[in-house]
Coordinates of C-alpha atoms in Angstrom, one line a residue:
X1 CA -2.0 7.4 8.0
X2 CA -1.0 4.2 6.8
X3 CA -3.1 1.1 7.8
X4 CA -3.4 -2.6 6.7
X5 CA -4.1 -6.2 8.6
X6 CA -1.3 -7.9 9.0
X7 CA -1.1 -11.8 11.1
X8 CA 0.6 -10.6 14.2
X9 CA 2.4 -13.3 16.6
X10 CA 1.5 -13.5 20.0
X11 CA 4.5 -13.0 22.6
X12 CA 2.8 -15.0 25.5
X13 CA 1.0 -17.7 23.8
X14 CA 2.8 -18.1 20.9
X15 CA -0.1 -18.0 18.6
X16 CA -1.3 -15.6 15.5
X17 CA -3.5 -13.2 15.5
X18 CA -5.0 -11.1 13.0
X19 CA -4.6 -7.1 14.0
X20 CA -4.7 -3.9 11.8
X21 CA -1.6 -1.9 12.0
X22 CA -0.8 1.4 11.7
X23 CA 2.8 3.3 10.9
X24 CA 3.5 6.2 12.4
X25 CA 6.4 9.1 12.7
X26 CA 8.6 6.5 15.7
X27 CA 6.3 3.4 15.6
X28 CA 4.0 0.8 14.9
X29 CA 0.9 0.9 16.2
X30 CA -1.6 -1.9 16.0
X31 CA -5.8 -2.3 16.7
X32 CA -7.9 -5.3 17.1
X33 CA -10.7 -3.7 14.8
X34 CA -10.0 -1.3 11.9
X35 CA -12.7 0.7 13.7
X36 CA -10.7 1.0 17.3
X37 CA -10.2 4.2 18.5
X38 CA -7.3 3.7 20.4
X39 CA -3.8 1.1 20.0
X40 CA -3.8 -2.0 21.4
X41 CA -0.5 -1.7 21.8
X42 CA 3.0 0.4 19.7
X43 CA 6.2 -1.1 19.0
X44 CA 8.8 1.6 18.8
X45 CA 11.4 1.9 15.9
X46 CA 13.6 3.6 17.1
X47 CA 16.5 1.4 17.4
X48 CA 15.1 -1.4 15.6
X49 CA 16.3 -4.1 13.5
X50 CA 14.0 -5.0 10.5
X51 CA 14.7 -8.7 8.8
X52 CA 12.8 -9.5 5.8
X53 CA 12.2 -12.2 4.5
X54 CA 11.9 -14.4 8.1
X55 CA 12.7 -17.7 7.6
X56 CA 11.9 -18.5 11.4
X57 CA 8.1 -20.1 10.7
X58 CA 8.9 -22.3 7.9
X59 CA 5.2 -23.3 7.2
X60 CA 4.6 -19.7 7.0
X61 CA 5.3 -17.4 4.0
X62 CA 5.6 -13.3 3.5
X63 CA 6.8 -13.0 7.2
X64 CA 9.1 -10.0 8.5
X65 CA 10.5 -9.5 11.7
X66 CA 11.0 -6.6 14.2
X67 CA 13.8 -6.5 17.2
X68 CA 13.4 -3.6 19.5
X69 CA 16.4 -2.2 20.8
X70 CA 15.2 -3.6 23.7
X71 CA 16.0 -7.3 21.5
X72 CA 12.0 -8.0 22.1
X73 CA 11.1 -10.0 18.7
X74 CA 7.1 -9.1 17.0
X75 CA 6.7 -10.9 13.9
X76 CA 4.5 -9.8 11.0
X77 CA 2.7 -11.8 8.0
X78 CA 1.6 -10.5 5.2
X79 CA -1.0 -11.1 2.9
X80 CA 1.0 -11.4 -0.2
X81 CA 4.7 -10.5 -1.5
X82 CA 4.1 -7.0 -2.9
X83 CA 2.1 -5.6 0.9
X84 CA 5.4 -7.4 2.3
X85 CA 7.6 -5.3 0.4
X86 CA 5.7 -1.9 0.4
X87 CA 5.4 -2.2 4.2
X88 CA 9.5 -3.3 4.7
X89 CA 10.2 -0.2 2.5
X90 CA 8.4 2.2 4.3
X91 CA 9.4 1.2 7.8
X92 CA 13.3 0.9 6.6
X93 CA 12.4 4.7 6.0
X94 CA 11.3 5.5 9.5
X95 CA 13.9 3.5 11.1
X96 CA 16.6 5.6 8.9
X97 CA 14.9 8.6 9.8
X98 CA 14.9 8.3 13.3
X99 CA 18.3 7.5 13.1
X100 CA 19.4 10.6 12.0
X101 CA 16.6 12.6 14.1
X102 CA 14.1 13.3 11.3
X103 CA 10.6 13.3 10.2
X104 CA 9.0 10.3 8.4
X105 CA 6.5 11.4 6.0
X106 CA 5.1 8.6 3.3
X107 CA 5.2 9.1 -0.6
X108 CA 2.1 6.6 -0.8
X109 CA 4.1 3.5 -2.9
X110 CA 0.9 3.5 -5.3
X111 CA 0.1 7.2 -6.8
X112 CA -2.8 8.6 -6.0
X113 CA -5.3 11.0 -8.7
X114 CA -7.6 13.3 -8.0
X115 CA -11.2 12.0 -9.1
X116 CA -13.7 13.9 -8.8
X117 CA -16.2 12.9 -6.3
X118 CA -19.1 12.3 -8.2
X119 CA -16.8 9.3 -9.7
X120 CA -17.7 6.0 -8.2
X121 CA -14.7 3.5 -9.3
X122 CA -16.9 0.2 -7.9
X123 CA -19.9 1.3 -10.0
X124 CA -17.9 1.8 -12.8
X125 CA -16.2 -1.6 -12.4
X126 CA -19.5 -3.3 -12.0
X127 CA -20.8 -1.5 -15.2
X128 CA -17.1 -2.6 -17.4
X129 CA -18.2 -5.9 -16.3
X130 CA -21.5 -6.3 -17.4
X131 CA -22.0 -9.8 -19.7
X132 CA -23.4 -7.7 -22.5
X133 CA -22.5 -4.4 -22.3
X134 CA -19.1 -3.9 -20.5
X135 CA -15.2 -4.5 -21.3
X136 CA -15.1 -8.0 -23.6
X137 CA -12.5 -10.5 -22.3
X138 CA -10.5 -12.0 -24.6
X139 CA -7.9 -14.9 -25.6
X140 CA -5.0 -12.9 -26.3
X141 CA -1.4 -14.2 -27.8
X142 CA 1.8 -11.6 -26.6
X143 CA 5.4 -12.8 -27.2
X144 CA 4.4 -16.7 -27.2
X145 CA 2.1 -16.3 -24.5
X146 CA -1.5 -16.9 -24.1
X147 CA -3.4 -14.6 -21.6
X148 CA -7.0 -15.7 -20.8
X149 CA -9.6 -12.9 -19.8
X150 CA -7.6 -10.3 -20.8
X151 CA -8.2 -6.7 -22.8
X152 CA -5.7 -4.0 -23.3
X153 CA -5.3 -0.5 -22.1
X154 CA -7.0 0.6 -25.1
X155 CA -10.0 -1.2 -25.2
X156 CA -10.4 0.7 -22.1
X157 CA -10.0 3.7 -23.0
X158 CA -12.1 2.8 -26.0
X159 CA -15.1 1.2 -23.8
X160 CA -14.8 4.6 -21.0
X161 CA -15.4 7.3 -24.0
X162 CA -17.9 5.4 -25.8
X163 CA -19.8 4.6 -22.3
X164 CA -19.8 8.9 -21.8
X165 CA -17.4 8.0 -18.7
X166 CA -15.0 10.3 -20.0
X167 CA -14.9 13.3 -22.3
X168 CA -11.0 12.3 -23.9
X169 CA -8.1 9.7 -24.3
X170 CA -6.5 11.9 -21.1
X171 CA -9.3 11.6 -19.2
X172 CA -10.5 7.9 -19.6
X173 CA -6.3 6.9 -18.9
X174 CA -6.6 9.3 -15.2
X175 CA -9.6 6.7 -14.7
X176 CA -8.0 3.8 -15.9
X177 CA -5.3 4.4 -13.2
X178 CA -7.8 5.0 -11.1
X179 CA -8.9 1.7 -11.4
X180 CA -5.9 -0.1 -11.5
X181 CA -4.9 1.9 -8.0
X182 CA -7.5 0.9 -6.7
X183 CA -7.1 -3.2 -7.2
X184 CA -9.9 -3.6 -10.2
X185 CA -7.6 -4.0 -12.7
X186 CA -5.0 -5.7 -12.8
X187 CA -1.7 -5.7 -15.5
X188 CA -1.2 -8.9 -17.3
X189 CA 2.7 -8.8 -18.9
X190 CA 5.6 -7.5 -18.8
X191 CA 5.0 -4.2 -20.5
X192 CA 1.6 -3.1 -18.4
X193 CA 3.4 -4.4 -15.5
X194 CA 6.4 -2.0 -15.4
X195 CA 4.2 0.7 -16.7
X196 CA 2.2 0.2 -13.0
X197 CA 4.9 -0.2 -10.9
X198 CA 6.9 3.0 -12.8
X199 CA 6.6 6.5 -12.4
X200 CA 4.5 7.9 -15.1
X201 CA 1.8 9.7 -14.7
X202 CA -0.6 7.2 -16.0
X203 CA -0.4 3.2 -14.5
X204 CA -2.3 2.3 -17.3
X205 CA -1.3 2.3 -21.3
X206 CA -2.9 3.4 -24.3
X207 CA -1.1 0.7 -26.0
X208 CA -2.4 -2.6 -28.2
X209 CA 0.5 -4.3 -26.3
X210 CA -0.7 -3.6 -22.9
X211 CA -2.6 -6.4 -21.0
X212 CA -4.4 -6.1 -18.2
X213 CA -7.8 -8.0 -16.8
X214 CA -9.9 -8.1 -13.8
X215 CA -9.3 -8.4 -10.5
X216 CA -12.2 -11.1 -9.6
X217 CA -12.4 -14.3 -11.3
X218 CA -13.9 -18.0 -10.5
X219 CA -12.2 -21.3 -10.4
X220 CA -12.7 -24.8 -8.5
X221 CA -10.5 -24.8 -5.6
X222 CA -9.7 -27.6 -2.6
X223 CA -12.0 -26.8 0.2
X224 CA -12.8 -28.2 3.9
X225 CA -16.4 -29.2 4.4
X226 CA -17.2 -28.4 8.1
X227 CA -15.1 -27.9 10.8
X228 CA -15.8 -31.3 12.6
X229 CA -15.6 -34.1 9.9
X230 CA -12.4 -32.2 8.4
X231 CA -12.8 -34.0 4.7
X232 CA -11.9 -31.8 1.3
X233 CA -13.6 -31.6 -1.4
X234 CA -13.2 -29.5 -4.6
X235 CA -15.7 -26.5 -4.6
X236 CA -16.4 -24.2 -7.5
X237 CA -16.0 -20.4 -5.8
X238 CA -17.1 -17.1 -7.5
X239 CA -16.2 -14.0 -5.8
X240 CA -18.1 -11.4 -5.8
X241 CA -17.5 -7.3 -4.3
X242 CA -21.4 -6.1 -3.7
X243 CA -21.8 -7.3 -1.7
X244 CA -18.4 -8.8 -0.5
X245 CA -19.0 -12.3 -0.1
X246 CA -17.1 -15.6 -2.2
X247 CA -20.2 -18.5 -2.7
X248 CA -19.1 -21.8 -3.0
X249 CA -20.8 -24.5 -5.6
X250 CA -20.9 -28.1 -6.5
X251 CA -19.1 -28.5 -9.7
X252 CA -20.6 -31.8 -10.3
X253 CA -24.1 -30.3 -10.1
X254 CA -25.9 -27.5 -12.1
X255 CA -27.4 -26.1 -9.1
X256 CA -27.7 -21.8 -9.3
X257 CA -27.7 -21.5 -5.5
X258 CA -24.8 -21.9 -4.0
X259 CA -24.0 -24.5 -1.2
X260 CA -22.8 -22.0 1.1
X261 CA -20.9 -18.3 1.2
X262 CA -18.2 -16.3 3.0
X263 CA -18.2 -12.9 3.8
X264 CA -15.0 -11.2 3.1
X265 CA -15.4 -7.5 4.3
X266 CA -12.6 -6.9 6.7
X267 CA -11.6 -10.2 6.3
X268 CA -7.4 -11.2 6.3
X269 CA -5.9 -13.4 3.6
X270 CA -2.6 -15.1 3.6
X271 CA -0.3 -18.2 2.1
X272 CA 0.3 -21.0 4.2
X273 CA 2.1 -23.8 3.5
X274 CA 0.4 -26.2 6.0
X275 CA -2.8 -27.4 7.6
X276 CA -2.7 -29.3 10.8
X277 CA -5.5 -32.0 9.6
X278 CA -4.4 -31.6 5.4
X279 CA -1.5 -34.2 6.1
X280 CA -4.0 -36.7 6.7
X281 CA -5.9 -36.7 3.5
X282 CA -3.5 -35.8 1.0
X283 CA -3.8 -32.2 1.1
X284 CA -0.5 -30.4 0.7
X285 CA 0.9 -27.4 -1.2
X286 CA -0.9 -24.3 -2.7
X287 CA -2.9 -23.4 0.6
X288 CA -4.5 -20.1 1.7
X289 CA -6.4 -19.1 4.5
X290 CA -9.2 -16.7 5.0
X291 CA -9.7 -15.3 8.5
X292 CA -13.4 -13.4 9.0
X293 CA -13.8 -10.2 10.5
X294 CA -15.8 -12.3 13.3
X295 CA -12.2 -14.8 13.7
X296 CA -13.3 -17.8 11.5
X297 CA -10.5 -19.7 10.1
X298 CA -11.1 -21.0 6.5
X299 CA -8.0 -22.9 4.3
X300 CA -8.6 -23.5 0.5
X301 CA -6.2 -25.1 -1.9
X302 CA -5.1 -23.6 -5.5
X303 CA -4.2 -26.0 -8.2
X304 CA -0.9 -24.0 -9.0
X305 CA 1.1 -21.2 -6.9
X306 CA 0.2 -18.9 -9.4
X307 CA -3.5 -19.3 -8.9
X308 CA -3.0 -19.3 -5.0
X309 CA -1.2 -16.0 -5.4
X310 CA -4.1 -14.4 -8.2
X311 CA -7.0 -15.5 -5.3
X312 CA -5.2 -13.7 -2.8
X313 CA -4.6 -10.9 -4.4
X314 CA -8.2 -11.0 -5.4
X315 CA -9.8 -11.5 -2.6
X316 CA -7.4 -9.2 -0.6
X317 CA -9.1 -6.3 -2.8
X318 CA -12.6 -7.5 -2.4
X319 CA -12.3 -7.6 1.9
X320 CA -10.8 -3.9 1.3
X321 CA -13.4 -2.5 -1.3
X322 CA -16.0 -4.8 -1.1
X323 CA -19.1 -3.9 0.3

């Protein structure tokens, strides 16, 4: 089974909705809740016409479109470019295979491990990132670039054998991966970066060379104060995964409480490139949007396309593996 959230246009209303979708053998099925039993609906494949990327919502980004044979359009919008991609892959594959009357079946586009199952990877990530204790981040120089928060693959390894989290280099690497598969690490450069999207047996590298750095960060961020009075103002966010919640602060102020909190379990992230208020104070460019599990609509504002596309990321893992 293959399942994510996807944004989901409506065919009667013309509006967007959030749904969790499922690939099958000859179809797409899709659910309101994760937790649904049963489809809200299936669009076949057989016959159909994938087109990725959509350019038909241009305030919209990561969309892909499906045509039926019976030419009956369903848009989809991903949370971010790599989901995209994996997802236009694998249904290319089911399409092809119905074509010439075969069987689908997946090769998961991120390698799975088998941990044992006394391993707990978000105790373990909570533990390498402990102020005193866990994985130091570091200001780190590779081929004329600066990486901020980072630590290589060895320091790792180096921190996972020392902690008695694994017996050998082997063994603290399978973890690593694990890790890494499983969104808490991310690669940082060109080297850990191929070595994660490649097909060795380990995703993570042994290697002085190889950057990578944690998944959840904070950062001030462009954010709408109430849904009446519509007015932005720049928020200090942490994110946090246990529980799964990002708190918003008042940078101006020293306060430890924060002003106010979202809860991100089962929540959908996505790009968007505009905000029907923004235009009238000056808000434009850089925008993503948080939708709730319980359909609350939040937009926040990077300072730079590559921080929007770090928070979603972030925060995509977090409303997955958060608790």
């Amino acid at each position: 089974m293959y399942i994510s959230s996807f944004i989901l246009q409506g065919t009667v209303l013309n509006s967007w909705k959030v749904v969790w979708v499922m690939l099958s053998e000859d179809g797409m099925e899709f659910f309101k809740r994760k937790t649904d039993n049963a489809p809200k609906g299936m669009i076949p494949l057989k016959g159909a016409v994938l087109t990725s990327p959509c350019q038909d919502f241009s305030k919209r980004t990561f969309v892909f479109k499906l045509r039926t044979a019976k030419n009956q359009d369903h848009y989809f919008q991903a949370s971010h470019l790599e989901e995209r991609e994996s997802w236009v892959k694998d249904i290319k594959r089911v399409i092809t295979c119905l074509q010439g009357d075969r069987k689908f079946t997946r090769k998961s586009t991120r390698r799975s491990i088998r941990l044992p199952d006394t391993i707990n990877l978000s105790e373990l990530y909570i533990l390498m990132r402990d102020q005193e204790d866990g994985v130091k981040e570091l200001k780190l120089e590779k081929e004329k670039r600066v990486y901020n928060h980072c630590f290589t693959g060895g320091t790792v390894v180096d921190w996972l054998i020392s902690k008695d989290k694994a017996r050998n280099r082997p063994e603290a690497l399978m973890l690593a991966t694990g890790l890494l598969n499983e969104g808490f690490l991310q690669p940082a450069g060109d080297l850990s970066k191929e070595a994660s999207e490649g097909g060795a047996e380990s995703a993570v590298l042994d290697d002085p060379n190889a950057l990578y750095y944690f998944a959840l960060f904070s950062c001030s961020l462009f954010f709408p104060q109430g849904h009446r009075r519509k007015n932005w103002n720049v928020r200090k966010f942490i994110l946090r995964d246990d529980p799964a919640y990002i708190h918003y602060y008042d940078p101006t102020k020293g306060d430890e409480n924060p002003l106010g909190s979202i809860h991100l379990r089962g929540s959908v992230i996505t790009a968007v490139e505009f905000v029907p208020e923004a235009k009238r104070y000056d808000v434009d460019g850089n925008l993503f949007e948080i939708i709730t599990s319980d359909d609350t609509h939040y937009f926040l504002q990077a300072t730079t396309p590559e921080e929007r596309k770090e928070w979603i990321k972030a925060i995509h893992t977090v409303s997955k593996t958060g608790k």
